[in-house]
Amino acid sequence: MVSFALQTALSSIQASVFTAAPASRSGIKIGCILQSVRRFSETEKGDSRLVKPIATGDKIPQPKTPICLVSPESASPYIQYSSKYISEGLSKTDMFLYPEFVSSTEHDLLVKNCEKKLKRLASSYEMGHFDKRIHNYRECSVGAWLPNKRGIGGHIAEAIGKTVDPNPVDLPDRRPQGGSAGWTTVGKYDGQIRHVLDRVWDLFPASYAWLPPHILDLHQDGEILPHVDNPDYSGFVVGGLCLLGPAVSTFKHVDDPEIRVDVLLEPRSLYFMTNKVRYQFTHEITVDPQQRSWLGQEVPRSRRISLMFRDAKEPAAGWKSLA
């Protein structure tokens, strides 16, 4: 059986390739594309996401185009760096937070449509995740919200000189116009959602390829145990757009838990972990009341949705090598 993660990756690629101009279809070897997404299926075997983090002193993977994310001043009340994090000279830019990234209206639109997708694709909460790191959750990916030019297939097509999605965002809901390729399935509000999410991807260089947005719905009694995201599963950044309830997320260095960052994730906020925080720090959202406090006040347990963003790993020889 083809894994859920592999199906998600393939759907993104197939939408890019097979809705492009006919001349572009023959220029991409499907077998090579399957190889490029093979790692997604591997993450569903046992505990394959629970890999050893990149050791202190080892070289952190760096993108060809540097990441230049700087949290706005409004983020200061919501991020706490431990004294040891500061004394070790670690960069504050490795943890990016943008409070109120979306408006209240946009927040409600996203929640409404996330719940529709979850109802159809993941109707029940799961008590255990395949990697044993998440409890009481449900999740699904939404390929329809990823513009084809930003996905893996779009980058392969562009690398071989083919045009994908000449007008990827400004499409009316339900009815693509102007012969624009790539939006074969357009939901009632998908056009509006693409406009919102495009602001997230615009924070990064256009050379980044993205995996489809991933909806993670955490029950009010759910928790995320400490873990480091497998660097073979995705690329240089992992982030999320926070919806519904607030939570405190804790990031601890794998070799020294006193080197830590605590972040209050309020609804409507956007966060990204990059560089050392992405590769050498565990992250968690716990049910422990001692860790669910902020400035001495307990943060109430409540249901929350994270719309997750991960970039895809580009082959060392570039996307053209897969064509």
mmCIF file with all atom_site columns, C-alpha atoms in Angstrom, residues 174-314:
data_model
loop_
_atom_site.group_PDB
_atom_site.id
_atom_site.type_symbol
_atom_site.label_atom_id
_atom_site.label_alt_id
_atom_site.label_comp_id
_atom_site.label_asym_id
_atom_site.label_entity_id
_atom_site.label_seq_id
_atom_site.pdbx_PDB_ins_code
_atom_site.Cartn_x
_atom_site.Cartn_y
_atom_site.Cartn_z
_atom_site.occupancy
_atom_site.B_iso_or_equiv
_atom_site.pdbx_formal_charge
_atom_site.auth_seq_id
_atom_site.auth_comp_id
_atom_site.auth_asym_id
_atom_site.auth_atom_id
_atom_site.pdbx_PDB_model_num
ATOM 1   C CA . ARG A 1 174 ? -14.235 27.292 -8.064  1.00 0.00 ? 174 ARG A CA 1
ATOM 2   C CA . ARG A 1 175 ? -13.614 28.435 -11.650 1.00 0.00 ? 175 ARG A CA 1
ATOM 3   C CA . PRO A 1 176 ? -10.033 28.706 -13.046 1.00 0.00 ? 176 PRO A CA 1
ATOM 4   C CA . GLN A 1 177 ? -9.803  31.185 -15.921 1.00 0.00 ? 177 GLN A CA 1
ATOM 5   C CA . GLY A 1 178 ? -7.392  32.213 -18.652 1.00 0.00 ? 178 GLY A CA 1
ATOM 6   C CA . GLY A 1 179 ? -6.097  28.697 -19.301 1.00 0.00 ? 179 GLY A CA 1
ATOM 7   C CA . SER A 1 180 ? -3.927  28.770 -16.182 1.00 0.00 ? 180 SER A CA 1
ATOM 8   C CA . ALA A 1 181 ? -2.638  25.279 -15.537 1.00 0.00 ? 181 ALA A CA 1
ATOM 9   C CA . GLY A 1 182 ? -2.469  23.564 -12.216 1.00 0.00 ? 182 GLY A CA 1
ATOM 10  C CA . TRP A 1 183 ? -5.717  24.187 -10.369 1.00 0.00 ? 183 TRP A CA 1
ATOM 11  C CA . THR A 1 184 ? -7.664  21.102 -11.369 1.00 0.00 ? 184 THR A CA 1
ATOM 12  C CA . THR A 1 185 ? -9.573  21.044 -8.071  1.00 0.00 ? 185 THR A CA 1
ATOM 13  C CA . VAL A 1 186 ? -10.641 24.403 -6.712  1.00 0.00 ? 186 VAL A CA 1
ATOM 14  C CA . GLY A 1 187 ? -12.705 24.458 -3.531  1.00 0.00 ? 187 GLY A CA 1
ATOM 15  C CA . LYS A 1 188 ? -15.103 27.193 -2.582  1.00 0.00 ? 188 LYS A CA 1
ATOM 16  C CA . TYR A 1 189 ? -12.545 29.147 -0.551  1.00 0.00 ? 189 TYR A CA 1
ATOM 17  C CA . ASP A 1 190 ? -9.244  27.723 -1.837  1.00 0.00 ? 190 ASP A CA 1
ATOM 18  C CA . GLY A 1 191 ? -8.476  30.875 -3.825  1.00 0.00 ? 191 GLY A CA 1
ATOM 19  C CA . GLN A 1 192 ? -8.728  33.057 -0.723  1.00 0.00 ? 192 GLN A CA 1
ATOM 20  C CA . ILE A 1 193 ? -6.624  30.624 1.306   1.00 0.00 ? 193 ILE A CA 1
ATOM 21  C CA . ARG A 1 194 ? -3.873  30.604 -1.338  1.00 0.00 ? 194 ARG A CA 1
ATOM 22  C CA . HIS A 1 195 ? -3.662  34.381 -1.032  1.00 0.00 ? 195 HIS A CA 1
ATOM 23  C CA . VAL A 1 196 ? -3.143  34.085 2.728   1.00 0.00 ? 196 VAL A CA 1
ATOM 24  C CA . LEU A 1 197 ? -0.587  31.270 2.551   1.00 0.00 ? 197 LEU A CA 1
ATOM 25  C CA . ASP A 1 198 ? 1.319   32.909 -0.268  1.00 0.00 ? 198 ASP A CA 1
ATOM 26  C CA . ARG A 1 199 ? 2.386   35.572 2.247   1.00 0.00 ? 199 ARG A CA 1
ATOM 27  C CA . VAL A 1 200 ? 4.086   32.804 4.228   1.00 0.00 ? 200 VAL A CA 1
ATOM 28  C CA . TRP A 1 201 ? 6.040   31.441 1.273   1.00 0.00 ? 201 TRP A CA 1
ATOM 29  C CA . ASP A 1 202 ? 6.932   34.979 0.175   1.00 0.00 ? 202 ASP A CA 1
ATOM 30  C CA . LEU A 1 203 ? 9.081   35.273 3.314   1.00 0.00 ? 203 LEU A CA 1
ATOM 31  C CA . PHE A 1 204 ? 11.536  32.893 1.631   1.00 0.00 ? 204 PHE A CA 1
ATOM 32  C CA . PRO A 1 205 ? 13.486  32.912 -1.653  1.00 0.00 ? 205 PRO A CA 1
ATOM 33  C CA . ALA A 1 206 ? 11.556  31.714 -4.702  1.00 0.00 ? 206 ALA A CA 1
ATOM 34  C CA . SER A 1 207 ? 14.129  28.941 -5.128  1.00 0.00 ? 207 SER A CA 1
ATOM 35  C CA . TYR A 1 208 ? 12.643  27.041 -2.172  1.00 0.00 ? 208 TYR A CA 1
ATOM 36  C CA . ALA A 1 209 ? 10.358  24.110 -3.010  1.00 0.00 ? 209 ALA A CA 1
ATOM 37  C CA . TRP A 1 210 ? 7.624   23.351 -0.498  1.00 0.00 ? 210 TRP A CA 1
ATOM 38  C CA . LEU A 1 211 ? 5.724   20.308 0.647   1.00 0.00 ? 211 LEU A CA 1
ATOM 39  C CA . PRO A 1 212 ? 1.931   20.632 0.752   1.00 0.00 ? 212 PRO A CA 1
ATOM 40  C CA . PRO A 1 213 ? 0.623   22.440 3.875   1.00 0.00 ? 213 PRO A CA 1
ATOM 41  C CA . HIS A 1 214 ? -0.052  19.996 6.691   1.00 0.00 ? 214 HIS A CA 1
ATOM 42  C CA . ILE A 1 215 ? -2.930  20.405 9.153   1.00 0.00 ? 215 ILE A CA 1
ATOM 43  C CA . LEU A 1 216 ? -2.169  19.182 12.691  1.00 0.00 ? 216 LEU A CA 1
ATOM 44  C CA . ASP A 1 217 ? -5.146  19.285 15.061  1.00 0.00 ? 217 ASP A CA 1
ATOM 45  C CA . LEU A 1 218 ? -4.119  18.754 18.697  1.00 0.00 ? 218 LEU A CA 1
ATOM 46  C CA . HIS A 1 219 ? -6.912  17.900 21.150  1.00 0.00 ? 219 HIS A CA 1
ATOM 47  C CA . GLN A 1 220 ? -7.067  19.950 24.361  1.00 0.00 ? 220 GLN A CA 1
ATOM 48  C CA . ASP A 1 221 ? -5.726  16.856 26.162  1.00 0.00 ? 221 ASP A CA 1
ATOM 49  C CA . GLY A 1 222 ? -3.175  16.135 23.458  1.00 0.00 ? 222 GLY A CA 1
ATOM 50  C CA . GLU A 1 223 ? 0.565   16.656 23.645  1.00 0.00 ? 223 GLU A CA 1
ATOM 51  C CA . ILE A 1 224 ? 3.678   16.669 21.501  1.00 0.00 ? 224 ILE A CA 1
ATOM 52  C CA . LEU A 1 225 ? 6.645   14.977 23.176  1.00 0.00 ? 225 LEU A CA 1
ATOM 53  C CA . PRO A 1 226 ? 10.226  16.248 22.718  1.00 0.00 ? 226 PRO A CA 1
ATOM 54  C CA . HIS A 1 227 ? 11.660  15.389 19.323  1.00 0.00 ? 227 HIS A CA 1
ATOM 55  C CA . VAL A 1 228 ? 13.821  16.663 16.483  1.00 0.00 ? 228 VAL A CA 1
ATOM 56  C CA . ASP A 1 229 ? 12.241  16.538 13.038  1.00 0.00 ? 229 ASP A CA 1
ATOM 57  C CA . ASN A 1 230 ? 14.046  14.093 10.768  1.00 0.00 ? 230 ASN A CA 1
ATOM 58  C CA . PRO A 1 231 ? 16.311  16.091 8.399   1.00 0.00 ? 231 PRO A CA 1
ATOM 59  C CA . ASP A 1 232 ? 15.715  13.440 5.711   1.00 0.00 ? 232 ASP A CA 1
ATOM 60  C CA . TYR A 1 233 ? 11.987  14.148 5.723   1.00 0.00 ? 233 TYR A CA 1
ATOM 61  C CA . SER A 1 234 ? 12.171  17.839 4.874   1.00 0.00 ? 234 SER A CA 1
ATOM 62  C CA . GLY A 1 235 ? 14.588  20.705 4.385   1.00 0.00 ? 235 GLY A CA 1
ATOM 63  C CA . PHE A 1 236 ? 15.956  23.692 6.249   1.00 0.00 ? 236 PHE A CA 1
ATOM 64  C CA . VAL A 1 237 ? 12.874  25.135 7.926   1.00 0.00 ? 237 VAL A CA 1
ATOM 65  C CA . VAL A 1 238 ? 9.867   23.899 9.876   1.00 0.00 ? 238 VAL A CA 1
ATOM 66  C CA . GLY A 1 239 ? 7.086   26.254 10.898  1.00 0.00 ? 239 GLY A CA 1
ATOM 67  C CA . GLY A 1 240 ? 3.437   26.675 11.580  1.00 0.00 ? 240 GLY A CA 1
ATOM 68  C CA . LEU A 1 241 ? 0.516   29.072 11.508  1.00 0.00 ? 241 LEU A CA 1
ATOM 69  C CA . CYS A 1 242 ? -1.256  28.851 14.868  1.00 0.00 ? 242 CYS A CA 1
ATOM 70  C CA . LEU A 1 243 ? -5.043  28.633 15.021  1.00 0.00 ? 243 LEU A CA 1
ATOM 71  C CA . LEU A 1 244 ? -7.621  28.335 17.811  1.00 0.00 ? 244 LEU A CA 1
ATOM 72  C CA . GLY A 1 245 ? -6.059  27.924 21.285  1.00 0.00 ? 245 GLY A CA 1
ATOM 73  C CA . PRO A 1 246 ? -2.712  29.184 22.647  1.00 0.00 ? 246 PRO A CA 1
ATOM 74  C CA . ALA A 1 247 ? 0.172   26.942 23.700  1.00 0.00 ? 247 ALA A CA 1
ATOM 75  C CA . VAL A 1 248 ? 3.694   27.163 25.070  1.00 0.00 ? 248 VAL A CA 1
ATOM 76  C CA . SER A 1 249 ? 6.266   25.432 22.889  1.00 0.00 ? 249 SER A CA 1
ATOM 77  C CA . THR A 1 250 ? 9.629   24.596 24.449  1.00 0.00 ? 250 THR A CA 1
ATOM 78  C CA . PHE A 1 251 ? 12.855  24.147 22.481  1.00 0.00 ? 251 PHE A CA 1
ATOM 79  C CA . LYS A 1 252 ? 15.800  22.487 24.284  1.00 0.00 ? 252 LYS A CA 1
ATOM 80  C CA . HIS A 1 253 ? 19.301  21.758 23.073  1.00 0.00 ? 253 HIS A CA 1
ATOM 81  C CA . VAL A 1 254 ? 19.798  18.008 22.745  1.00 0.00 ? 254 VAL A CA 1
ATOM 82  C CA . ASP A 1 255 ? 23.089  18.114 24.720  1.00 0.00 ? 255 ASP A CA 1
ATOM 83  C CA . ASP A 1 256 ? 22.115  20.639 27.363  1.00 0.00 ? 256 ASP A CA 1
ATOM 84  C CA . PRO A 1 257 ? 18.465  21.270 28.326  1.00 0.00 ? 257 PRO A CA 1
ATOM 85  C CA . GLU A 1 258 ? 19.467  24.504 30.053  1.00 0.00 ? 258 GLU A CA 1
ATOM 86  C CA . ILE A 1 259 ? 20.026  25.933 26.580  1.00 0.00 ? 259 ILE A CA 1
ATOM 87  C CA . ARG A 1 260 ? 16.403  26.536 25.695  1.00 0.00 ? 260 ARG A CA 1
ATOM 88  C CA . VAL A 1 261 ? 13.848  28.813 24.112  1.00 0.00 ? 261 VAL A CA 1
ATOM 89  C CA . ASP A 1 262 ? 10.243  29.093 25.263  1.00 0.00 ? 262 ASP A CA 1
ATOM 90  C CA . VAL A 1 263 ? 7.676   30.530 22.883  1.00 0.00 ? 263 VAL A CA 1
ATOM 91  C CA . LEU A 1 264 ? 4.085   31.508 23.593  1.00 0.00 ? 264 LEU A CA 1
ATOM 92  C CA . LEU A 1 265 ? 2.183   30.585 20.463  1.00 0.00 ? 265 LEU A CA 1
ATOM 93  C CA . GLU A 1 266 ? -0.942  32.696 20.357  1.00 0.00 ? 266 GLU A CA 1
ATOM 94  C CA . PRO A 1 267 ? -3.657  32.177 17.739  1.00 0.00 ? 267 PRO A CA 1
ATOM 95  C CA . ARG A 1 268 ? -2.922  33.972 14.439  1.00 0.00 ? 268 ARG A CA 1
ATOM 96  C CA . SER A 1 269 ? 0.847   33.850 15.015  1.00 0.00 ? 269 SER A CA 1
ATOM 97  C CA . LEU A 1 270 ? 3.384   32.371 12.592  1.00 0.00 ? 270 LEU A CA 1
ATOM 98  C CA . TYR A 1 271 ? 6.613   30.710 13.689  1.00 0.00 ? 271 TYR A CA 1
ATOM 99  C CA . PHE A 1 272 ? 9.593   29.056 12.012  1.00 0.00 ? 272 PHE A CA 1
ATOM 100 C CA . MET A 1 273 ? 12.587  27.210 13.423  1.00 0.00 ? 273 MET A CA 1
ATOM 101 C CA . THR A 1 274 ? 15.746  27.325 11.352  1.00 0.00 ? 274 THR A CA 1
ATOM 102 C CA . ASN A 1 275 ? 19.465  26.528 11.578  1.00 0.00 ? 275 ASN A CA 1
ATOM 103 C CA . LYS A 1 276 ? 20.520  25.175 15.001  1.00 0.00 ? 276 LYS A CA 1
ATOM 104 C CA . VAL A 1 277 ? 17.071  25.343 16.556  1.00 0.00 ? 277 VAL A CA 1
ATOM 105 C CA . ARG A 1 278 ? 15.748  23.268 13.679  1.00 0.00 ? 278 ARG A CA 1
ATOM 106 C CA . TYR A 1 279 ? 18.529  20.644 13.750  1.00 0.00 ? 279 TYR A CA 1
ATOM 107 C CA . GLN A 1 280 ? 19.900  20.555 17.308  1.00 0.00 ? 280 GLN A CA 1
ATOM 108 C CA . PHE A 1 281 ? 16.926  21.412 19.537  1.00 0.00 ? 281 PHE A CA 1
ATOM 109 C CA . THR A 1 282 ? 13.997  19.246 20.532  1.00 0.00 ? 282 THR A CA 1
ATOM 110 C CA . HIS A 1 283 ? 10.583  20.894 20.520  1.00 0.00 ? 283 HIS A CA 1
ATOM 111 C CA . GLU A 1 284 ? 7.480   19.970 22.480  1.00 0.00 ? 284 GLU A CA 1
ATOM 112 C CA . ILE A 1 285 ? 4.035   21.069 23.628  1.00 0.00 ? 285 ILE A CA 1
ATOM 113 C CA . THR A 1 286 ? 3.348   19.397 26.951  1.00 0.00 ? 286 THR A CA 1
ATOM 114 C CA . VAL A 1 287 ? 0.367   18.851 29.232  1.00 0.00 ? 287 VAL A CA 1
ATOM 115 C CA . ASP A 1 288 ? 2.624   19.494 32.252  1.00 0.00 ? 288 ASP A CA 1
ATOM 116 C CA . PRO A 1 289 ? 1.123   22.572 33.977  1.00 0.00 ? 289 PRO A CA 1
ATOM 117 C CA . GLN A 1 290 ? 4.591   23.721 35.087  1.00 0.00 ? 290 GLN A CA 1
ATOM 118 C CA . GLN A 1 291 ? 5.602   24.108 31.470  1.00 0.00 ? 291 GLN A CA 1
ATOM 119 C CA . ARG A 1 292 ? 2.232   25.468 30.393  1.00 0.00 ? 292 ARG A CA 1
ATOM 120 C CA . SER A 1 293 ? 2.730   28.799 32.087  1.00 0.00 ? 293 SER A CA 1
ATOM 121 C CA . TRP A 1 294 ? 3.798   32.219 30.894  1.00 0.00 ? 294 TRP A CA 1
ATOM 122 C CA . LEU A 1 295 ? 5.027   34.990 33.189  1.00 0.00 ? 295 LEU A CA 1
ATOM 123 C CA . GLY A 1 296 ? 3.625   33.101 36.162  1.00 0.00 ? 296 GLY A CA 1
ATOM 124 C CA . GLN A 1 297 ? 0.186   32.602 34.639  1.00 0.00 ? 297 GLN A CA 1
ATOM 125 C CA . GLU A 1 298 ? -1.007  29.166 33.557  1.00 0.00 ? 298 GLU A CA 1
ATOM 126 C CA . VAL A 1 299 ? -1.908  28.874 29.886  1.00 0.00 ? 299 VAL A CA 1
ATOM 127 C CA . PRO A 1 300 ? -5.187  26.929 29.782  1.00 0.00 ? 300 PRO A CA 1
ATOM 128 C CA . ARG A 1 301 ? -5.274  23.683 27.870  1.00 0.00 ? 301 ARG A CA 1
ATOM 129 C CA . SER A 1 302 ? -7.327  24.027 24.730  1.00 0.00 ? 302 SER A CA 1
ATOM 130 C CA . ARG A 1 303 ? -7.649  22.558 21.293  1.00 0.00 ? 303 ARG A CA 1
ATOM 131 C CA . ARG A 1 304 ? -5.301  24.056 18.744  1.00 0.00 ? 304 ARG A CA 1
ATOM 132 C CA . ILE A 1 305 ? -4.630  23.669 15.028  1.00 0.00 ? 305 ILE A CA 1
ATOM 133 C CA . SER A 1 306 ? -1.255  24.208 13.423  1.00 0.00 ? 306 SER A CA 1
ATOM 134 C CA . LEU A 1 307 ? -1.022  24.667 9.679   1.00 0.00 ? 307 LEU A CA 1
ATOM 135 C CA . MET A 1 308 ? 2.492   23.335 9.151   1.00 0.00 ? 308 MET A CA 1
ATOM 136 C CA . PHE A 1 309 ? 5.024   24.428 6.510   1.00 0.00 ? 309 PHE A CA 1
ATOM 137 C CA . ARG A 1 310 ? 8.130   22.466 5.489   1.00 0.00 ? 310 ARG A CA 1
ATOM 138 C CA . ASP A 1 311 ? 10.446  22.990 2.563   1.00 0.00 ? 311 ASP A CA 1
ATOM 139 C CA . ALA A 1 312 ? 11.533  20.028 0.447   1.00 0.00 ? 312 ALA A CA 1
ATOM 140 C CA . LYS A 1 313 ? 15.138  18.867 0.228   1.00 0.00 ? 313 LYS A CA 1
ATOM 141 C CA . GLU A 1 314 ? 16.696  19.750 -3.096  1.00 0.00 ? 314 GLU A CA 1
#
